[in-house]
mmCIF file of C-alpha atoms in Angstrom:
data_model
loop_
_atom_site.group_PDB
_atom_site.id
_atom_site.type_symbol
_atom_site.label_atom_id
_atom_site.label_comp_id
_atom_site.label_asym_id
_atom_site.label_seq_id
_atom_site.Cartn_x
_atom_site.Cartn_y
_atom_site.Cartn_z
ATOM 1 C CA MET A 24 43.275 105.193 114.077
ATOM 2 C CA SER A 25 44.028 107.508 116.975
ATOM 3 C CA LYS A 26 46.567 110.290 116.734
ATOM 4 C CA ILE A 27 48.569 108.736 119.585
ATOM 5 C CA PHE A 28 48.763 105.386 117.775
ATOM 6 C CA LYS A 29 49.766 107.101 114.501
ATOM 7 C CA SER A 30 52.474 109.067 116.310
ATOM 8 C CA LEU A 31 53.760 105.906 117.984
ATOM 9 C CA LEU A 32 53.827 104.036 114.693
ATOM 10 C CA LEU A 33 55.664 106.903 112.998
ATOM 11 C CA ALA A 34 58.251 106.968 115.797
ATOM 12 C CA ILE A 35 58.826 103.223 115.437
ATOM 13 C CA VAL A 36 59.291 103.597 111.671
ATOM 14 C CA VAL A 37 61.718 106.500 112.079
ATOM 15 C CA ILE A 38 63.764 104.730 114.750
ATOM 16 C CA GLY A 39 63.810 101.515 112.717
ATOM 17 C CA ALA A 40 64.930 103.369 109.593
ATOM 18 C CA PHE A 41 67.642 105.131 111.614
ATOM 19 C CA LEU A 42 69.019 101.864 113.037
ATOM 20 C CA LEU A 43 68.858 100.070 109.694
ATOM 21 C CA LEU A 44 69.801 102.708 107.163
ATOM 22 C CA MET A 45 71.873 105.524 108.672
ATOM 23 C CA PRO A 46 75.227 105.661 106.811
ATOM 24 C CA THR A 47 78.250 104.460 108.797
ATOM 25 C CA LYS A 48 81.798 103.541 107.804
ATOM 26 C CA VAL A 49 81.834 100.702 110.346
ATOM 27 C CA ARG A 50 81.991 97.248 108.736
ATOM 28 C CA PRO A 51 81.711 94.780 111.632
ATOM 29 C CA VAL A 52 83.581 91.493 111.336
ATOM 30 C CA ALA A 53 82.096 88.405 112.969
ATOM 31 C CA TRP A 54 84.164 86.762 115.684
ATOM 32 C CA ALA A 55 83.722 84.478 118.688
ATOM 33 C CA PRO A 56 85.035 85.771 122.041
ATOM 34 C CA GLN A 57 85.558 83.302 124.846
ATOM 35 C CA PRO A 58 83.029 83.482 127.691
ATOM 36 C CA ALA A 59 83.932 86.416 129.934
ATOM 37 C CA PRO A 60 85.591 85.454 133.236
ATOM 38 C CA SER A 61 83.464 85.813 136.351
ATOM 39 C CA LEU A 62 83.578 89.061 138.327
ATOM 40 C CA THR A 63 81.689 87.539 141.240
ATOM 41 C CA SER A 64 84.198 84.807 142.133
ATOM 42 C CA GLY A 65 87.698 83.667 141.288
ATOM 43 C CA ILE A 66 90.776 85.747 140.553
ATOM 44 C CA PHE A 67 88.779 88.649 139.073
ATOM 45 C CA ALA A 68 86.159 88.869 141.834
ATOM 46 C CA GLU A 69 84.796 92.369 142.386
ATOM 47 C CA ASN A 70 86.382 94.312 145.266
ATOM 48 C CA ARG A 71 87.013 97.846 146.497
ATOM 49 C CA ARG A 72 90.792 97.698 146.787
ATOM 50 C CA LEU A 73 91.202 100.896 144.775
ATOM 51 C CA GLN A 74 89.283 102.937 147.305
ATOM 52 C CA GLY A 75 91.309 105.399 149.316
ATOM 53 C CA MET A 76 93.391 106.755 146.434
ATOM 54 C CA GLU A 77 94.876 110.178 146.989
ATOM 55 C CA ARG A 78 94.889 112.928 144.440
ATOM 56 C CA VAL A 79 98.331 113.828 143.202
ATOM 57 C CA GLY A 80 99.671 116.584 140.983
ATOM 58 C CA ALA A 81 97.679 119.386 139.410
ATOM 59 C CA VAL A 82 93.892 119.312 139.685
ATOM 60 C CA ASP A 83 91.245 120.677 137.306
ATOM 61 C CA ILE A 84 93.094 119.258 134.317
ATOM 62 C CA ASP A 85 91.301 117.421 131.528
ATOM 63 C CA GLY A 86 92.192 113.806 130.816
ATOM 64 C CA PRO A 87 95.699 113.146 132.165
ATOM 65 C CA GLU A 88 96.069 109.913 130.161
ATOM 66 C CA ALA A 89 99.780 109.081 130.196
ATOM 67 C CA LEU A 90 102.135 109.970 133.014
ATOM 68 C CA LEU A 91 105.808 109.877 133.921
ATOM 69 C CA LEU A 92 107.278 110.490 137.373
ATOM 70 C CA GLU A 93 110.693 112.108 137.229
ATOM 71 C CA ASN A 94 113.165 113.130 139.946
ATOM 72 C CA ASP A 95 110.764 111.571 142.468
ATOM 73 C CA ASP A 96 108.783 114.800 142.668
ATOM 74 C CA THR A 97 107.554 115.800 139.203
ATOM 75 C CA LEU A 98 104.763 114.307 137.120
ATOM 76 C CA ILE A 99 104.552 114.792 133.364
ATOM 77 C CA THR A 100 101.282 114.138 131.590
ATOM 78 C CA GLY A 101 99.397 114.899 128.387
ATOM 79 C CA LEU A 102 95.958 116.531 128.334
ATOM 80 C CA HIS A 103 92.865 116.465 126.150
ATOM 81 C CA ASP A 104 93.581 119.899 124.702
ATOM 82 C CA GLY A 105 97.002 118.830 123.395
ATOM 83 C CA ARG A 106 99.149 120.308 126.128
ATOM 84 C CA LEU A 107 102.003 118.502 127.852
ATOM 85 C CA ILE A 108 102.482 119.684 131.407
ATOM 86 C CA SER A 109 104.752 119.020 134.354
ATOM 87 C CA THR A 110 103.424 119.333 137.871
ATOM 88 C CA SER A 111 104.749 118.938 141.392
ATOM 89 C CA LEU A 112 103.277 116.087 143.402
ATOM 90 C CA ASP A 113 101.473 118.518 145.690
ATOM 91 C CA GLY A 114 99.986 120.281 142.672
ATOM 92 C CA LYS A 115 101.206 123.701 143.772
ATOM 93 C CA SER A 116 103.290 124.243 140.677
ATOM 94 C CA ARG A 117 102.697 123.353 137.051
ATOM 95 C CA LYS A 118 104.339 124.219 133.761
ATOM 96 C CA VAL A 119 103.253 123.825 130.159
ATOM 97 C CA LEU A 120 106.040 122.028 128.307
ATOM 98 C CA ALA A 121 104.461 122.099 124.848
ATOM 99 C CA ASP A 122 101.219 121.989 122.910
ATOM 100 C CA THR A 123 101.153 119.260 120.272
ATOM 101 C CA GLY A 124 97.945 120.478 118.684
ATOM 102 C CA GLY A 125 96.707 116.896 118.900
ATOM 103 C CA ARG A 126 96.100 114.445 121.737
ATOM 104 C CA PRO A 127 99.197 113.103 123.566
ATOM 105 C CA LEU A 128 98.413 109.586 124.825
ATOM 106 C CA GLY A 129 101.777 107.908 125.450
ATOM 107 C CA LEU A 130 105.026 109.205 126.946
ATOM 108 C CA ALA A 131 108.552 107.780 127.183
ATOM 109 C CA ARG A 132 111.911 109.322 128.042
ATOM 110 C CA HIS A 133 114.809 108.549 125.695
ATOM 111 C CA PRO A 134 118.245 107.995 127.306
ATOM 112 C CA ASN A 135 119.453 111.156 125.525
ATOM 113 C CA GLY A 136 116.826 113.255 127.305
ATOM 114 C CA LEU A 137 114.229 113.551 124.552
ATOM 115 C CA LEU A 138 110.623 113.186 125.619
ATOM 116 C CA VAL A 139 108.963 110.908 123.050
ATOM 117 C CA ILE A 140 105.216 111.296 122.607
ATOM 118 C CA ALA A 141 102.636 109.037 121.014
ATOM 119 C CA ASP A 142 100.070 111.563 119.846
ATOM 120 C CA ALA A 143 96.785 110.135 118.597
ATOM 121 C CA VAL A 144 96.456 112.852 115.963
ATOM 122 C CA LYS A 145 100.008 113.933 115.124
ATOM 123 C CA GLY A 146 101.919 110.637 115.191
ATOM 124 C CA LEU A 147 105.186 109.924 117.018
ATOM 125 C CA LEU A 148 106.762 113.158 118.275
ATOM 126 C CA SER A 149 109.794 114.253 120.266
ATOM 127 C CA LEU A 150 110.304 117.212 122.584
ATOM 128 C CA ASP A 151 113.788 118.400 123.501
ATOM 129 C CA ALA A 152 114.990 120.414 126.491
ATOM 130 C CA GLN A 153 114.610 123.665 124.532
ATOM 131 C CA GLY A 154 110.937 122.977 123.898
ATOM 132 C CA ARG A 155 111.353 122.058 120.242
ATOM 133 C CA LEU A 156 108.615 119.688 119.075
ATOM 134 C CA VAL A 157 109.501 117.428 116.139
ATOM 135 C CA ALA A 158 107.421 114.887 114.220
ATOM 136 C CA LEU A 159 109.512 111.707 114.086
ATOM 137 C CA THR A 160 107.183 109.583 111.964
ATOM 138 C CA THR A 161 103.590 109.570 110.745
ATOM 139 C CA GLU A 162 103.324 106.412 108.616
ATOM 140 C CA ALA A 163 104.659 102.910 108.110
ATOM 141 C CA GLY A 164 104.527 100.707 105.033
ATOM 142 C CA GLY A 165 102.763 103.459 103.135
ATOM 143 C CA VAL A 166 99.869 103.505 105.628
ATOM 144 C CA PRO A 167 99.451 106.689 107.714
ATOM 145 C CA PHE A 168 98.887 106.296 111.439
ATOM 146 C CA GLY A 169 95.247 106.663 112.341
ATOM 147 C CA PHE A 170 95.445 106.552 116.129
ATOM 148 C CA THR A 171 98.967 106.627 117.594
ATOM 149 C CA ASP A 172 98.465 105.343 121.122
ATOM 150 C CA ASP A 173 101.415 104.356 123.322
ATOM 151 C CA VAL A 174 105.205 104.223 123.173
ATOM 152 C CA VAL A 175 108.119 102.601 124.980
ATOM 153 C CA ILE A 176 111.873 102.832 124.324
ATOM 154 C CA ASP A 177 114.468 100.080 124.645
ATOM 155 C CA LYS A 178 117.319 100.538 127.111
ATOM 156 C CA PRO A 179 120.022 101.496 124.561
ATOM 157 C CA GLY A 180 117.692 104.066 123.005
ATOM 158 C CA HIS A 181 117.966 102.453 119.602
ATOM 159 C CA TYR A 182 114.277 101.800 119.017
ATOM 160 C CA ALA A 183 110.899 103.145 120.040
ATOM 161 C CA TYR A 184 108.117 100.578 119.961
ATOM 162 C CA PHE A 185 104.698 102.129 119.615
ATOM 163 C CA SER A 186 101.132 101.303 118.690
ATOM 164 C CA ASP A 187 98.792 102.518 115.997
ATOM 165 C CA ALA A 188 95.464 101.491 117.495
ATOM 166 C CA SER A 189 93.594 101.698 114.207
ATOM 167 C CA SER A 190 94.496 102.827 110.711
ATOM 168 C CA ARG A 191 90.782 103.322 109.897
ATOM 169 C CA PHE A 192 89.439 105.116 112.951
ATOM 170 C CA GLY A 193 90.939 108.177 114.547
ATOM 171 C CA TYR A 194 90.934 109.473 118.106
ATOM 172 C CA GLY A 195 87.462 109.680 119.600
ATOM 173 C CA HIS A 196 86.220 106.753 117.515
ATOM 174 C CA ASP A 197 87.635 103.943 119.612
ATOM 175 C CA GLY A 198 84.148 102.499 120.167
ATOM 176 C CA GLU A 199 83.564 102.100 116.445
ATOM 177 C CA ALA A 200 86.987 100.515 115.969
ATOM 178 C CA VAL A 201 86.434 97.988 118.764
ATOM 179 C CA ILE A 202 82.953 97.087 117.518
ATOM 180 C CA GLU A 203 84.152 96.696 113.932
ATOM 181 C CA HIS A 204 86.869 94.232 115.051
ATOM 182 C CA GLY A 205 88.621 94.729 111.735
ATOM 183 C CA GLY A 206 92.159 93.962 112.891
ATOM 184 C CA ASP A 207 93.682 97.172 111.548
ATOM 185 C CA GLY A 208 95.890 97.902 114.566
ATOM 186 C CA ARG A 209 99.692 97.681 114.402
ATOM 187 C CA LEU A 210 102.768 97.442 116.606
ATOM 188 C CA LEU A 211 105.495 99.596 115.065
ATOM 189 C CA ARG A 212 109.201 100.261 115.558
ATOM 190 C CA TYR A 213 110.985 103.554 114.994
ATOM 191 C CA ASP A 214 114.777 103.506 114.514
ATOM 192 C CA PHE A 215 116.303 106.642 116.055
ATOM 193 C CA GLN A 216 119.493 106.207 114.005
ATOM 194 C CA SER A 217 118.023 105.702 110.550
ATOM 195 C CA GLY A 218 114.670 107.418 111.034
ATOM 196 C CA LYS A 219 112.905 104.413 109.528
ATOM 197 C CA THR A 220 109.628 103.005 110.789
ATOM 198 C CA THR A 221 108.779 99.327 110.342
ATOM 199 C CA VAL A 222 105.734 97.204 111.086
ATOM 200 C CA VAL A 223 106.473 94.649 113.809
ATOM 201 C CA LEU A 224 102.972 93.162 114.097
ATOM 202 C CA ASP A 225 99.805 93.892 112.162
ATOM 203 C CA LYS A 226 96.219 92.646 112.181
ATOM 204 C CA LEU A 227 95.889 93.628 115.849
ATOM 205 C CA GLU A 228 92.500 94.340 117.429
ATOM 206 C CA PHE A 229 92.897 97.962 118.525
ATOM 207 C CA ALA A 230 96.587 98.004 119.479
ATOM 208 C CA ASN A 231 96.899 99.979 122.701
ATOM 209 C CA GLY A 232 99.390 99.923 125.605
ATOM 210 C CA VAL A 233 103.003 98.860 124.987
ATOM 211 C CA ALA A 234 105.701 97.655 127.420
ATOM 212 C CA MET A 235 109.190 96.182 127.136
ATOM 213 C CA GLY A 236 109.914 92.922 128.925
ATOM 214 C CA PRO A 237 112.947 92.099 131.122
ATOM 215 C CA ASP A 238 116.283 92.771 129.388
ATOM 216 C CA ASP A 239 114.351 93.938 126.327
ATOM 217 C CA ALA A 240 113.738 90.274 125.453
ATOM 218 C CA TYR A 241 110.257 91.001 124.165
ATOM 219 C CA VAL A 242 107.665 93.711 123.781
ATOM 220 C CA LEU A 243 104.042 93.417 124.876
ATOM 221 C CA VAL A 244 101.072 95.123 123.249
ATOM 222 C CA ASN A 245 97.484 95.267 124.488
ATOM 223 C CA GLU A 246 94.741 94.322 122.050
ATOM 224 C CA THR A 247 91.770 96.137 123.525
ATOM 225 C CA GLY A 248 89.225 94.718 121.103
ATOM 226 C CA ALA A 249 90.262 91.097 121.700
ATOM 227 C CA TYR A 250 90.714 91.276 125.519
ATOM 228 C CA ARG A 251 94.297 90.035 125.349
ATOM 229 C CA ILE A 252 97.981 90.945 125.475
ATOM 230 C CA SER A 253 100.239 89.802 122.644
ATOM 231 C CA ARG A 254 104.002 89.324 122.938
ATOM 232 C CA TYR A 255 106.626 89.808 120.237
ATOM 233 C CA TRP A 256 110.013 88.230 120.924
ATOM 234 C CA LEU A 257 113.079 90.374 120.211
ATOM 235 C CA THR A 258 115.896 88.065 121.376
ATOM 236 C CA GLY A 259 116.581 84.379 121.931
ATOM 237 C CA PRO A 260 115.361 81.335 119.994
ATOM 238 C CA LYS A 261 111.866 82.845 119.584
ATOM 239 C CA ALA A 262 113.107 86.152 118.144
ATOM 240 C CA GLY A 263 110.849 87.380 115.356
ATOM 241 C CA THR A 264 107.856 85.338 116.498
ATOM 242 C CA HIS A 265 104.833 86.268 118.562
ATOM 243 C CA ASP A 266 102.484 84.572 120.998
ATOM 244 C CA LEU A 267 99.876 85.407 123.620
ATOM 245 C CA PHE A 268 101.083 86.654 127.007
ATOM 246 C CA ILE A 269 97.582 86.507 128.523
ATOM 247 C CA ASP A 270 94.203 85.926 126.916
ATOM 248 C CA ASN A 271 90.513 86.348 127.794
ATOM 249 C CA LEU A 272 90.888 89.295 130.150
ATOM 250 C CA PRO A 273 87.807 90.401 132.128
ATOM 251 C CA GLY A 274 87.846 93.886 130.631
ATOM 252 C CA LEU A 275 89.199 96.108 127.876
ATOM 253 C CA PRO A 276 92.970 96.510 128.353
ATOM 254 C CA ASP A 277 94.149 100.073 127.849
ATOM 255 C CA ASN A 278 97.680 101.047 128.840
ATOM 256 C CA LEU A 279 100.404 98.723 130.044
ATOM 257 C CA SER A 280 103.624 99.235 132.017
ATOM 258 C CA PHE A 281 106.577 97.281 133.435
ATOM 259 C CA ASN A 282 108.212 98.054 136.787
ATOM 260 C CA GLY A 283 111.613 97.071 135.438
ATOM 261 C CA HIS A 284 111.943 93.991 137.620
ATOM 262 C CA ASP A 285 109.123 91.526 138.065
ATOM 263 C CA ARG A 286 105.675 93.039 137.431
ATOM 264 C CA PHE A 287 103.509 94.355 134.659
ATOM 265 C CA TRP A 288 100.487 96.547 135.351
ATOM 266 C CA VAL A 289 97.437 96.635 133.078
ATOM 267 C CA ALA A 290 94.783 99.346 133.177
ATOM 268 C CA LEU A 291 91.360 98.036 132.144
ATOM 269 C CA TYR A 292 89.146 100.746 130.690
ATOM 270 C CA ALA A 293 85.981 98.904 131.736
ATOM 271 C CA PRO A 294 84.684 95.373 132.326
ATOM 272 C CA ARG A 295 83.529 93.344 129.346
ATOM 273 C CA ASN A 296 80.070 94.154 128.018
ATOM 274 C CA ALA A 297 77.587 91.295 127.642
ATOM 275 C CA LEU A 298 75.781 93.034 124.761
ATOM 276 C CA LEU A 299 78.954 93.435 122.701
ATOM 277 C CA ASP A 300 80.160 89.903 123.412
ATOM 278 C CA GLY A 301 76.726 88.475 122.752
ATOM 279 C CA THR A 302 76.465 90.157 119.332
ATOM 280 C CA ALA A 303 80.056 89.422 118.264
ATOM 281 C CA ALA A 304 78.892 86.843 115.724
ATOM 282 C CA HIS A 305 76.216 89.160 114.300
ATOM 283 C CA PRO A 306 77.728 92.024 112.262
ATOM 284 C CA PHE A 307 74.320 93.367 111.214
ATOM 285 C CA VAL A 308 73.250 93.819 114.847
ATOM 286 C CA ARG A 309 76.580 95.399 115.778
ATOM 287 C CA LYS A 310 76.179 97.917 112.978
ATOM 288 C CA MET A 311 72.843 98.914 114.507
ATOM 289 C CA ILE A 312 74.583 99.298 117.880
ATOM 290 C CA VAL A 313 77.075 101.679 116.250
ATOM 291 C CA ARG A 314 74.214 103.767 114.888
ATOM 292 C CA ALA A 315 72.496 103.813 118.277
ATOM 293 C CA MET A 316 75.747 104.971 119.917
ATOM 294 C CA THR A 317 75.591 108.206 117.931
ATOM 295 C CA VAL A 318 72.644 109.326 120.065
ATOM 296 C CA LEU A 319 72.849 107.109 123.159
ATOM 297 C CA PRO A 320 75.631 106.740 125.744
ATOM 298 C CA LYS A 321 78.188 104.011 125.094
ATOM 299 C CA PRO A 322 77.354 100.827 127.025
ATOM 300 C CA VAL A 323 80.402 101.127 129.281
ATOM 301 C CA GLU A 324 80.345 100.406 133.003
ATOM 302 C CA LYS A 325 82.168 102.885 135.219
ATOM 303 C CA ARG A 326 84.640 100.904 137.293
ATOM 304 C CA GLY A 327 88.255 101.467 138.286
ATOM 305 C CA PHE A 328 90.011 98.270 137.241
ATOM 306 C CA VAL A 329 93.711 97.344 137.310
ATOM 307 C CA LEU A 330 95.530 94.014 137.112
ATOM 308 C CA GLY A 331 99.065 93.116 138.143
ATOM 309 C CA LEU A 332 100.803 90.334 136.198
ATOM 310 C CA ASP A 333 104.007 88.423 136.862
ATOM 311 C CA LEU A 334 106.592 87.634 134.186
ATOM 312 C CA GLU A 335 104.626 84.563 133.099
ATOM 313 C CA GLY A 336 101.382 86.457 132.600
ATOM 314 C CA LYS A 337 99.843 85.162 135.824
ATOM 315 C CA VAL A 338 97.477 87.508 137.672
ATOM 316 C CA ILE A 339 99.038 88.581 140.981
ATOM 317 C CA ALA A 340 96.853 91.607 141.773
ATOM 318 C CA ASN A 341 93.205 92.409 141.099
ATOM 319 C CA LEU A 342 92.311 95.991 142.015
ATOM 320 C CA GLN A 343 88.811 97.366 141.522
ATOM 321 C CA ASP A 344 86.376 100.020 142.614
ATOM 322 C CA GLY A 345 82.896 100.195 141.145
ATOM 323 C CA SER A 346 81.544 102.819 143.531
ATOM 324 C CA SER A 347 79.872 105.930 142.150
ATOM 325 C CA ASP A 348 82.816 108.147 143.103
ATOM 326 C CA SER A 349 85.527 105.785 141.871
ATOM 327 C CA TYR A 350 88.530 107.041 139.925
ATOM 328 C CA ALA A 351 87.474 105.673 136.554
ATOM 329 C CA PRO A 352 88.118 104.846 133.870
ATOM 330 C CA ILE A 353 91.741 104.124 134.744
ATOM 331 C CA THR A 354 93.688 104.183 131.505
ATOM 332 C CA THR A 355 97.266 104.354 132.815
ATOM 333 C CA VAL A 356 98.986 102.706 135.772
ATOM 334 C CA ARG A 357 102.696 102.924 136.610
ATOM 335 C CA GLU A 358 104.711 101.683 139.549
ATOM 336 C CA TYR A 359 107.232 104.134 141.037
ATOM 337 C CA GLY A 360 108.921 103.308 144.327
ATOM 338 C CA ASP A 361 106.341 102.568 146.991
ATOM 339 C CA TRP A 362 103.385 103.832 144.969
ATOM 340 C CA LEU A 363 101.129 102.999 142.069
ATOM 341 C CA TYR A 364 100.265 106.081 140.015
ATOM 342 C CA PHE A 365 97.113 106.311 137.902
ATOM 343 C CA GLY A 366 96.013 108.404 134.963
ATOM 344 C CA SER A 367 92.658 108.622 133.240
ATOM 345 C CA LEU A 368 91.396 109.642 129.832
ATOM 346 C CA LYS A 369 88.429 111.375 131.474
ATOM 347 C CA ALA A 370 89.411 112.405 135.013
ATOM 348 C CA GLN A 371 90.380 115.867 136.196
ATOM 349 C CA HIS A 372 93.455 114.799 138.153
ATOM 350 C CA MET A 373 95.942 111.967 138.639
ATOM 351 C CA ALA A 374 95.952 109.654 141.657
ATOM 352 C CA ARG A 375 98.106 107.184 143.550
ATOM 353 C CA LEU A 376 97.811 104.249 145.942
ATOM 354 C CA PRO A 377 100.428 102.689 148.255
ATOM 355 C CA LEU A 378 102.034 99.730 146.518
ATOM 356 C CA GLY A 379 101.812 97.683 149.680
ATOM 357 C CA LYS A 380 98.038 97.978 149.664
ATOM 358 C CA ALA A 381 97.877 96.964 146.016
ATOM 359 C CA LEU A 382 99.940 93.834 146.633
ATOM 360 C CA GLN A 383 98.200 92.658 149.807
#
């Protein structure tokens, strides 16, 4: 037997042992996703409508995930290193507001002026005008938050609704959580008056972006791992029940926002992956994929992808850009005035696009 053949055989044995035996905490659950919608025709057909974005705010920043526009000229965002910063639209001025020591992913302004932060590592936080950072809550129902993701506040400022993407997997392990499909995500509610935190919905598949509906009638939450948006009713005859706002999305929904009138915007981290969908019913194979991901790049396509939805969950805008220099992944999209503003977990700046172009 030649040395080359022996070496090749040894490599095959080592790789096979690695894929079959390497310890992992991931326990994949079998499920059956619907066939992915077409990206070549129909309402999700590929396009380049996100091309021509302009950079906005500070540049050379790392991962401006969430963003708020205030006073029409100041952007607030959270960065990978834990800092919260404010920046002028032209990027000429910036200020560090605080350092959470974690990873701020969601931002909302309370009517009393507090900046409320969903921090993946530290939980739900608040920052006052004097720069005091306070931990509001870190657990619900005796279960600590594993991956606090996004937050929104109702109009009276009574409650904050926020997501715990996964109680088993922390920040940086989103891929494992999505592949496991264990349904350990939660939609939570924090009461600013009592300080209590309650579970609104559980068994969610990587609970991500959160948005209030018109007149605070309901709250929406993205389920990244199930390609859908769930709705929990807060008022009316359906109060206390939940249903699906939209199902079988063409990608992995990340953050979610409401323009306050008639539109929701959904940032899709990436299009669906045929390998992950095709192995959904085969936990053993998906566990091998998890092991492979420790040494190989995640099978994620780089594509800027945003959807606009009306109040009935109907798609009214399909914005994409799969070019090599696209602003991607887009993980946050918010409508302010005549512009759509974008943030990204991995980009080095924020961006915007004229609203008119998005709604053509």
